[in-house]
Amino acid sequence: MDPATLLFIFVLAAFVGFEIITKVPPTLHTPLMSGSNAISGIAIVGAVLALQSSFPTIAQILGFVAVVFATVNVVGGFLVTDRMLAMFGSKKKKG
Amino acid sequence: MHLEIYFYIAASILFILGIKGLARVKTARRGNGIASLGMLVAILGVLIEAKLLNWPLLLTGLVVGTAIGVLLAKRVAMTAMPELVAAFNGLGGGASALVAIAVLFGIPAEMSLSDYGAMQAISLPAGILIGTATLTGSAVAYMKLGGKNVAHPVKGPTRNLVHAAIVLAIIGCSAWMAMSSGSASAIIAMLLVLALSAVAGVFLVTPIGGADMPVVVALLNSLSGIAASASGFVVSNQLLIVAGALVGASGLILTQIMCKAMNRSLGNVLIGGVGDDNVAEDARDYTNIKSTSGEEVAMLLDGATSCIIVPGYGLAVAQAQHTCAELAKELQKRDVQVRYAIHPVAGRMPGHMNVLLAEADVPYEELWEMDKINPDFQNTDVVIIVGANDVVNPLAREPQGSPISGMPILDVDYAQTVVMIKRSLSPGYAGIKNPLFENDNTLMLFADAKEALQSIVDEVKDL
């Protein structure tokens, strides 16, 4: 893809990232961090691409390790965030 | 037809909605679910895009990764949450770096990286640098959060020189890697970039004091996103770029919130002004210290109508959150109004205290933010400080002359009586004296947080 287009996408996405979370209540600082951290496990997409047969064996091995890392990040991140938020939710909420 | 692009668009939307949901109390859990759905859609997309996959490796990787992830997420104690978040940050960064390196190995021997254009030549080394530095930086953060003292090997003014030299060397080796055709020299250059980046990550985090850990954890979170974006440029994948940028930006905002809570700039935190193994000379010189006992505190509470508990890192270390909640319940039974005052940087990661107290079933409407509860201290009978120090240090109000000058603090000293639960008179991470200890209305209860709270609970029950 055209580098300029990719840069364009990057800049716009970064602005969206800034805009969607201007005010976060402190209660959610940790879950927001661990939840968005799980999203950074999106590297799994790149890791899968490195497992295509067009890549040499060494690259595929690196890709395999990357898949493991990213999967731990994604699965662990989303699960632990859910566990935390379930704790928050178990309280009786008044108003 | 590039069917995958529609999956990537859907995943991007789900990530944006997910993060947006995570920023609001009511929608947080759903937001997390939406984001994880986005990840599933993203993986389906890449399975469509990828040609002739090495399925055995892929499936093994997914199974192993899932098993480890589930185990970690289910087993971890809430007190160890900062370490876990740091570990996950590091793994995300590491995965991005590995992707960049794998792509380099895929370049034919007769070509150089720069033949693919400037974007590849810049983003690939950047992916290795940011990803690897995130990994090793998180490893150091993990050790620091676990209570291990990691000291920077270079002291004094030469430290900045060494750092500058490392940065220059990384740029030089990156240029060499991008220019060299013939895989051997490119790989040597890559290994140098890798090694230097690893050192850079370690040096980035080591000078940072324990009280600044919330900033570091948030910053590493942001970096793990930027690393994913960089690897997105490397493999020309729009979704990686979008998701990485979202995480990078939101992590940066959280970093900024943390810096603001300490009245410090990010640069100031990174250089490591506070807590960098210098303890003020008068930090332990106290006169007029009144120590107290659980029994005395219980009697004090017996006559009180309002009480504010100020939790800090000591609460987490002693795992005293359940005992703390028990005390609050006992007091509420006796019609004492109990609230918790949460300083934004209390603990070792953003929101640390909120997570701990939620685990102990403390209703979150009892947790008050600093700005909202500060005006109430003057009308409060008893303040119990559990393992917090710098965030209640009145020296912060001095306009100048103290490392914490200007940092917003909890105005505990305006209360009738302050009970400070602390193991000793040792200074906090800022390494300075806390004049609060000497105040006429301050009582020191020297003990481990859990034991101290337990003794108060027992005495209160006996009243």
XYZ file of C-alpha atoms in Angstrom:
558
model
C 0.000 0.000 0.000
C 1.033 3.579 -0.659
C 3.166 4.808 2.306
C 1.447 8.185 2.399
C -1.956 6.514 2.703
C -0.711 4.382 5.601
C 0.670 7.459 7.330
C -2.665 9.195 6.768
C -4.466 6.276 8.408
C -2.025 6.302 11.323
C -2.481 10.017 12.042
C -6.266 9.825 11.879
C -6.377 6.744 14.109
C -4.119 8.422 16.668
C -6.485 11.394 16.778
C -9.438 9.075 17.290
C -7.499 7.465 20.152
C -6.958 10.852 21.789
C -10.573 11.924 21.319
C -12.415 8.858 22.589
C -10.974 8.872 26.089
C -10.542 12.424 27.244
C -12.044 11.840 30.678
C -11.615 8.529 32.440
C -12.812 7.983 36.019
C -9.876 6.731 38.165
C -11.772 3.509 38.932
C -11.280 2.547 35.322
C -7.620 3.465 34.931
C -6.412 -0.084 35.433
C -9.104 -1.849 33.355
C -8.712 0.684 30.535
C -5.007 0.091 30.560
C -5.181 -3.691 30.590
C -8.044 -3.736 28.073
C -6.297 -1.456 25.602
C -3.118 -3.395 26.233
C -4.909 -6.528 25.065
C -5.698 -4.662 21.842
C -1.989 -4.061 21.304
C -1.824 -7.833 20.993
C -3.072 -7.053 17.466
C 0.562 -7.816 16.593
C -0.880 -11.330 16.270
C -2.061 -10.303 12.792
C 1.506 -9.498 11.755
C 2.697 -12.701 13.391
C 0.253 -14.805 11.361
C 1.432 -13.126 8.158
C 5.000 -14.189 8.991
C 3.795 -17.806 9.043
C 3.042 -17.797 5.305
C 5.085 -20.302 3.325
C 6.655 -17.467 1.313
C 8.736 -16.681 4.405
C 11.947 -18.632 5.184
C 11.973 -21.125 8.061
C 13.754 -18.786 10.469
C 11.108 -16.097 9.885
C 8.368 -18.659 10.494
C 9.970 -19.675 13.781
C 10.101 -16.022 14.844
C 6.499 -15.693 13.696
C 5.575 -18.683 15.853
C 7.135 -17.114 18.955
C 5.345 -13.860 18.096
C 2.029 -15.745 17.842
C 2.593 -17.190 21.326
C 3.521 -13.794 22.823
C 0.642 -11.968 21.168
C -1.891 -14.676 22.068
C -0.888 -14.562 25.743
C -1.243 -10.773 25.547
C -4.670 -10.921 23.889
C -6.276 -13.801 25.782
C -4.757 -12.955 29.168
C -5.396 -9.237 28.741
C -9.075 -9.475 27.870
C -9.756 -12.155 30.509
C -8.067 -10.358 33.362
C -9.809 -7.104 32.424
C -13.129 -8.895 32.485
C -12.277 -10.393 35.862
C -11.527 -6.960 37.262
C -14.650 -5.384 35.815
C -16.774 -8.237 37.138
C -15.504 -7.318 40.602
C -16.512 -3.713 40.080
C -19.921 -4.810 38.844
C -20.705 -7.117 41.735
C -21.408 -4.098 43.951
C -24.932 -2.829 44.331
C -24.900 0.379 42.368
C -26.849 3.277 43.722
C -27.714 5.800 41.043
C -11.126 -9.440 -4.137
C -9.596 -8.407 -0.884
C -12.263 -9.693 1.406
C -10.021 -9.278 4.474
C -10.239 -5.498 4.313
C -13.899 -5.635 5.365
C -12.950 -7.719 8.379
C -10.274 -5.180 9.234
C -12.736 -2.280 8.972
C -15.173 -4.117 11.235
C -12.384 -4.884 13.729
C -11.271 -1.223 13.765
C -14.811 -0.086 14.540
C -15.129 -2.682 17.300
C -11.821 -1.573 18.842
C -12.893 2.083 18.838
C -16.271 1.251 20.393
C -14.524 -1.065 22.855
C -12.031 1.519 24.110
C -14.779 4.110 24.273
C -16.852 1.737 26.393
C -13.905 0.996 28.686
C -13.698 4.668 29.619
C -17.149 4.686 31.255
C -18.137 2.797 34.379
C -21.486 1.570 33.099
C -20.212 0.313 29.755
C -16.724 -0.847 30.734
C -17.380 -4.566 30.826
C -19.320 -4.503 27.568
C -16.534 -2.389 26.031
C -13.988 -5.026 26.906
C -16.207 -7.664 25.338
C -16.632 -5.605 22.172
C -12.863 -5.137 21.891
C -12.249 -8.864 22.275
C -14.846 -9.532 19.578
C -12.885 -7.104 17.404
C -9.789 -9.209 17.961
C -11.626 -12.321 16.840
C -12.785 -10.567 13.663
C -9.208 -9.347 13.090
C -7.846 -12.880 13.317
C -10.484 -14.172 10.894
C -9.439 -11.369 8.542
C -5.783 -12.293 8.586
C -6.620 -15.963 8.033
C -8.366 -14.871 4.820
C -5.481 -12.630 3.812
C -2.641 -15.079 4.507
C -1.581 -17.435 1.724
C -0.412 -21.003 2.387
C -0.090 -20.760 6.140
C 2.094 -22.989 8.242
C -0.928 -24.339 10.080
C 0.864 -26.664 12.540
C 2.983 -23.778 13.847
C 0.036 -21.385 13.927
C -2.290 -23.734 15.799
C 0.428 -24.746 18.255
C 1.192 -21.073 18.905
C -2.465 -20.229 19.446
C -3.033 -23.161 21.799
C 0.118 -22.545 23.841
C -0.533 -18.789 24.024
C -4.161 -19.260 25.021
C -3.260 -21.775 27.724
C -0.654 -19.471 29.255
C -2.930 -16.429 28.956
C -5.896 -18.150 30.628
C -3.706 -19.513 33.403
C -2.159 -16.110 34.143
C -5.460 -14.249 34.002
C -7.267 -16.692 36.313
C -4.473 -17.271 38.782
C -3.124 -13.799 39.410
C -3.891 -12.168 42.751
C -5.261 -8.647 42.510
C -2.243 -7.400 44.457
C -0.001 -8.662 41.639
C -1.999 -6.871 38.953
C 0.639 -4.205 38.213
C 3.210 -6.913 37.495
C 0.800 -8.773 35.226
C -0.071 -5.650 33.241
C 3.649 -4.922 32.844
C 4.255 -8.493 31.659
C 1.452 -8.298 29.080
C 2.781 -4.946 27.841
C 6.182 -6.514 27.366
C 4.809 -9.508 25.453
C 2.850 -7.252 23.082
C 5.969 -5.206 22.389
C 8.049 -8.345 21.961
C 5.586 -9.787 19.442
C 5.744 -6.578 17.360
C 9.553 -6.632 17.351
C 9.565 -10.294 16.290
C 7.238 -9.515 13.383
C 9.614 -6.799 12.156
C 12.610 -9.145 12.430
C 10.754 -11.944 10.646
C 10.023 -9.595 7.733
C 13.724 -8.721 7.508
C 14.565 -12.413 7.176
C 12.042 -12.625 4.364
C 13.917 -10.122 2.200
C 15.791 -11.823 -0.676
C 19.592 -11.825 -0.294
C 20.262 -9.624 -3.324
C 17.940 -6.857 -2.092
C 18.353 -4.295 0.687
C 15.628 -2.995 2.967
C 15.851 0.461 1.404
C 14.924 -1.043 -1.974
C 11.410 -1.364 -0.559
C 11.187 2.371 0.023
C 11.760 4.847 2.817
C 8.744 3.707 4.804
C 10.086 0.160 5.149
C 13.588 1.427 5.840
C 12.328 3.525 8.750
C 9.465 1.470 10.152
C 11.305 -1.843 10.369
C 14.119 -0.625 12.637
C 11.550 1.467 14.527
C 9.442 -1.645 15.099
C 12.463 -3.551 16.427
C 13.525 -0.619 18.622
C 10.156 0.236 20.172
C 9.039 -3.370 20.508
C 12.259 -4.586 22.096
C 12.572 -1.564 24.397
C 8.979 -2.171 25.513
C 9.829 -5.800 26.247
C 12.988 -5.160 28.278
C 11.584 -1.995 29.880
C 8.543 -3.967 31.009
C 10.817 -6.680 32.376
C 12.597 -4.107 34.544
C 9.245 -2.599 35.557
C 8.050 -6.106 36.463
C 11.036 -6.603 38.748
C 10.651 -3.153 40.310
C 6.946 -3.733 40.908
C 7.804 -7.038 42.546
C 9.906 -5.100 45.030
C 13.334 -5.821 43.574
C 15.699 -2.910 43.483
C 17.127 -2.410 40.018
C 19.831 0.264 39.957
C 21.114 2.042 36.890
C 24.730 0.950 36.259
C 25.818 4.435 35.187
C 25.691 7.179 37.811
C 25.909 10.934 37.581
C 26.176 13.183 34.531
C 27.866 10.541 32.359
C 24.510 8.769 32.324
C 23.040 11.228 29.830
C 26.138 10.886 27.653
C 25.801 7.108 27.643
C 22.109 7.405 26.749
C 22.879 9.800 23.892
C 25.578 7.444 22.604
C 23.118 4.542 22.608
C 20.555 6.564 20.654
C 23.155 7.567 18.055
C 24.400 3.978 17.778
C 20.842 2.723 17.206
C 20.301 5.274 14.439
C 23.659 4.365 12.850
C 23.060 0.608 12.972
C 19.506 1.090 11.659
C 20.848 2.996 8.659
C 23.437 0.271 8.101
C 20.734 -2.396 8.299
C 18.535 -0.543 5.812
C 21.324 -0.001 3.292
C 23.057 -3.360 3.323
C 22.128 -5.796 0.646
C 23.244 -9.356 1.138
C 21.547 -10.874 4.127
C 24.617 -11.488 6.309
C 25.540 -7.868 6.977
C 21.900 -6.829 7.310
C 21.435 -9.504 9.951
C 24.521 -8.434 11.873
C 23.229 -4.854 11.822
C 19.799 -6.072 12.938
C 21.312 -7.978 15.863
C 23.153 -4.826 16.911
C 19.935 -2.782 16.735
C 18.206 -5.516 18.736
C 20.884 -5.579 21.451
C 21.083 -1.791 21.713
C 17.281 -1.497 21.858
C 17.188 -4.033 24.664
C 19.703 -1.957 26.617
C 17.767 1.230 25.806
C 14.588 -0.258 27.284
C 16.409 -1.225 30.483
C 18.027 2.202 30.806
C 14.708 3.943 30.156
C 13.019 2.340 33.146
C 15.834 1.834 35.700
C 16.256 5.470 36.794
C 12.555 5.842 37.493
C 11.586 5.850 41.139
C 8.979 3.571 42.646
C 6.467 6.389 43.165
C 6.646 7.123 39.450
C 5.744 3.558 38.484
C 2.139 4.440 37.499
C 3.564 6.743 34.845
C 5.929 4.080 33.566
C 3.283 1.380 33.389
C 1.004 3.714 31.411
C 3.865 4.776 29.154
C 4.868 1.177 28.401
C 1.251 0.498 27.534
C 1.357 3.341 25.040
C 4.674 2.111 23.621
C 3.319 -1.407 23.076
C 0.649 0.185 20.874
C 3.118 2.284 18.925
C 5.261 -0.826 18.390
C 2.227 -2.592 16.893
C 1.677 0.395 14.605
C 5.300 0.308 13.472
C 5.029 -3.363 12.617
C 1.835 -2.480 10.723
C 3.868 -0.190 8.471
C 6.361 -3.026 8.001
C 3.771 -5.537 6.782
C 1.575 -2.835 5.159
C -1.422 -3.769 7.266
C -3.951 -1.015 7.950
C -5.549 -2.750 10.922
C -2.247 -3.079 12.789
C -1.630 0.611 12.220
C -5.102 1.642 13.387
C -5.239 -0.591 16.469
C -1.686 0.297 17.458
C -2.339 4.023 17.075
C -5.516 3.770 19.174
C -3.661 2.055 22.006
C -0.664 4.366 21.653
C -2.830 7.478 21.894
C -5.039 6.271 24.737
C -1.977 5.087 26.660
C -0.418 8.492 26.207
C -3.503 10.176 27.655
C -3.354 7.945 30.704
C 0.356 8.749 31.035
C -0.526 12.417 30.951
C -3.225 12.020 33.605
C -0.640 10.351 35.846
C 1.958 13.071 35.248
C -0.594 15.757 35.995
C -1.474 14.030 39.264
C 2.143 14.483 40.303
C 2.546 17.935 38.795
C 5.479 16.674 36.770
C 6.272 16.581 33.094
C 6.881 13.288 31.376
C 10.465 14.332 30.636
C 11.034 15.054 34.311
C 9.740 11.602 35.263
C 11.910 9.862 32.670
C 15.075 11.645 33.731
C 14.264 10.385 37.195
C 14.541 13.431 39.437
C 12.560 11.970 42.308
C 13.347 8.751 44.053
C 16.587 8.217 42.228
C 18.435 6.783 45.195
C 18.976 10.123 46.908
C 17.525 10.463 50.369
C 17.500 13.900 51.964
C 19.813 14.275 54.963
C 17.081 15.320 57.350
C 14.678 12.648 56.054
C 14.780 10.715 59.321
C 15.161 13.574 61.830
C 11.925 13.684 63.733
C 11.057 15.191 67.074
C 7.608 15.223 68.665
C 6.474 11.819 67.422
C 3.468 10.372 69.219
C 3.002 6.681 68.748
C -0.284 4.966 69.403
C -1.870 1.524 69.674
C -4.810 -0.259 68.102
C -6.718 0.134 71.356
C -6.228 3.895 71.453
C -7.295 4.245 67.797
C -10.404 2.183 68.515
C -11.356 4.485 71.360
C -10.764 7.459 69.123
C -13.058 5.950 66.508
C -15.673 5.223 69.148
C -16.246 8.929 69.588
C -16.057 9.743 65.903
C -18.849 10.331 63.427
C -16.757 10.545 60.292
C -13.665 8.713 59.143
C -11.654 8.822 55.940
C -9.273 6.021 55.032
C -6.313 6.889 52.816
C -4.860 3.744 51.226
C -1.411 3.610 49.646
C 1.143 1.155 48.371
C 1.669 -0.231 51.896
C -1.892 -1.556 51.784
C -1.078 -3.526 48.650
C 2.213 -4.864 49.995
C 0.580 -6.081 53.201
C -2.451 -7.374 51.230
C -4.530 -5.584 53.826
C -7.468 -4.642 51.590
C -9.853 -7.185 53.173
C -8.955 -6.165 56.725
C -9.366 -2.558 55.679
C -12.857 -3.260 54.334
C -13.702 -5.169 57.531
C -12.758 -2.164 59.635
C -14.930 0.066 57.461
C -17.881 -2.307 57.908
C -17.442 -2.438 61.673
C -17.383 1.359 61.812
C -20.423 1.684 59.572
C -22.310 -0.641 61.917
C -21.589 1.934 64.606
C -22.920 4.749 62.416
C -19.533 6.194 61.567
C -19.447 7.594 58.065
C -16.529 5.899 56.280
C -15.062 6.974 52.972
C -11.848 6.220 51.113
C -9.725 9.025 49.666
C -7.916 7.848 46.560
C -4.946 9.810 45.300
C -4.582 9.349 41.533
C -1.040 7.991 41.834
C -1.512 5.955 45.009
C 0.029 2.542 44.479
C 2.110 1.311 41.608
C -0.168 1.571 38.609
C -3.018 3.821 37.507
C -6.142 2.860 39.458
C -4.259 0.379 41.671
C -6.196 1.165 44.869
C -9.561 0.972 43.106
C -8.810 -2.555 41.918
C -7.632 -3.708 45.344
C -10.607 -2.292 47.215
C -13.033 -3.623 44.621
C -11.587 -7.070 45.298
C -12.447 -6.581 48.966
C -16.047 -5.728 47.950
C -15.825 -2.066 48.864
C -18.720 -0.310 47.075
C -17.183 2.097 44.633
C -19.316 5.017 45.742
C -17.276 4.929 48.968
C -14.131 5.653 46.938
C -13.637 9.382 46.544
C -11.357 11.186 44.165
C -8.831 13.636 45.565
C -10.463 16.837 44.282
C -13.872 15.830 45.569
C -12.855 14.797 49.074
C -10.177 17.373 49.845
C -12.665 20.054 51.061
C -14.156 17.490 53.490
C -11.026 16.740 55.509
C -11.512 19.761 57.760
C -14.880 18.378 58.878
C -13.581 14.876 59.459
C -12.909 13.385 62.892
C -10.385 10.682 62.091
C -8.215 10.035 59.057
C -6.511 6.664 58.873
C -3.584 6.544 56.480
C -2.670 3.011 55.486
C 0.751 2.769 53.915
C 0.706 6.055 52.017
C 3.351 8.702 52.498
C 4.349 11.100 49.714
C 0.745 11.709 48.619
C -0.079 13.162 52.067
C 3.167 15.093 52.566
C 2.368 18.770 53.315
C 5.793 19.756 51.930
C 4.160 19.485 48.524
C 2.330 22.720 49.294
C 5.623 24.631 49.440
C 5.980 26.413 46.123
C 9.653 25.503 45.880
C 12.516 23.684 47.509
C 11.148 20.156 47.735
C 11.239 17.381 45.127
C 7.479 17.071 45.455
C 6.693 20.810 45.474
C 3.487 21.517 43.636
C 2.268 17.920 43.610
C -1.432 17.844 44.501
C -1.872 16.021 47.814
C -4.671 14.844 50.049
C -5.224 17.487 52.738
C -5.294 14.964 55.588
C -3.660 17.318 58.093
C -6.801 19.476 58.189
C -8.714 16.673 59.913
C -9.217 16.486 63.685
C -6.915 13.530 64.170
C -4.658 11.711 61.755
C -3.664 8.109 62.389
C -0.686 7.094 60.305
C -0.173 3.353 59.946
C 3.408 2.824 58.894
C 6.111 0.336 59.693
C 8.763 2.923 60.533
C 9.706 6.543 60.084
C 11.507 5.756 56.842
C 10.903 8.204 54.013
C 8.676 7.434 51.026
C 9.993 7.103 47.498
C 10.620 10.824 47.254
C 13.269 10.338 49.944
C 12.233 13.342 52.003
C 10.980 14.089 55.469
C 7.227 14.165 56.039
C 6.381 16.937 58.567
C 2.902 15.429 58.909
C 4.383 12.852 61.328
C 5.299 15.637 63.773
C 1.973 17.433 63.771
C 0.176 17.713 67.093
C -2.877 15.969 65.679
C -0.943 13.053 64.156
C -0.645 9.677 65.859
C 1.757 7.096 64.500
C 0.800 3.431 64.611
C 4.019 1.579 63.854
C 3.109 -1.812 62.401
C 2.512 -3.777 59.248
C -0.679 -2.441 57.637
C -2.601 -5.691 57.979
C -1.630 -6.344 61.603
C -2.361 -2.746 62.566
C -5.793 -2.775 60.920
C -6.568 -6.159 62.459
C -5.711 -4.873 65.937
C -7.992 -1.868 65.418
C -10.792 -4.138 64.158
C -10.454 -6.419 67.194
C -10.497 -3.486 69.592
C -13.453 -1.855 67.852
C -15.404 -5.125 68.140
C -14.664 -5.171 71.879
C -15.975 -1.668 72.468
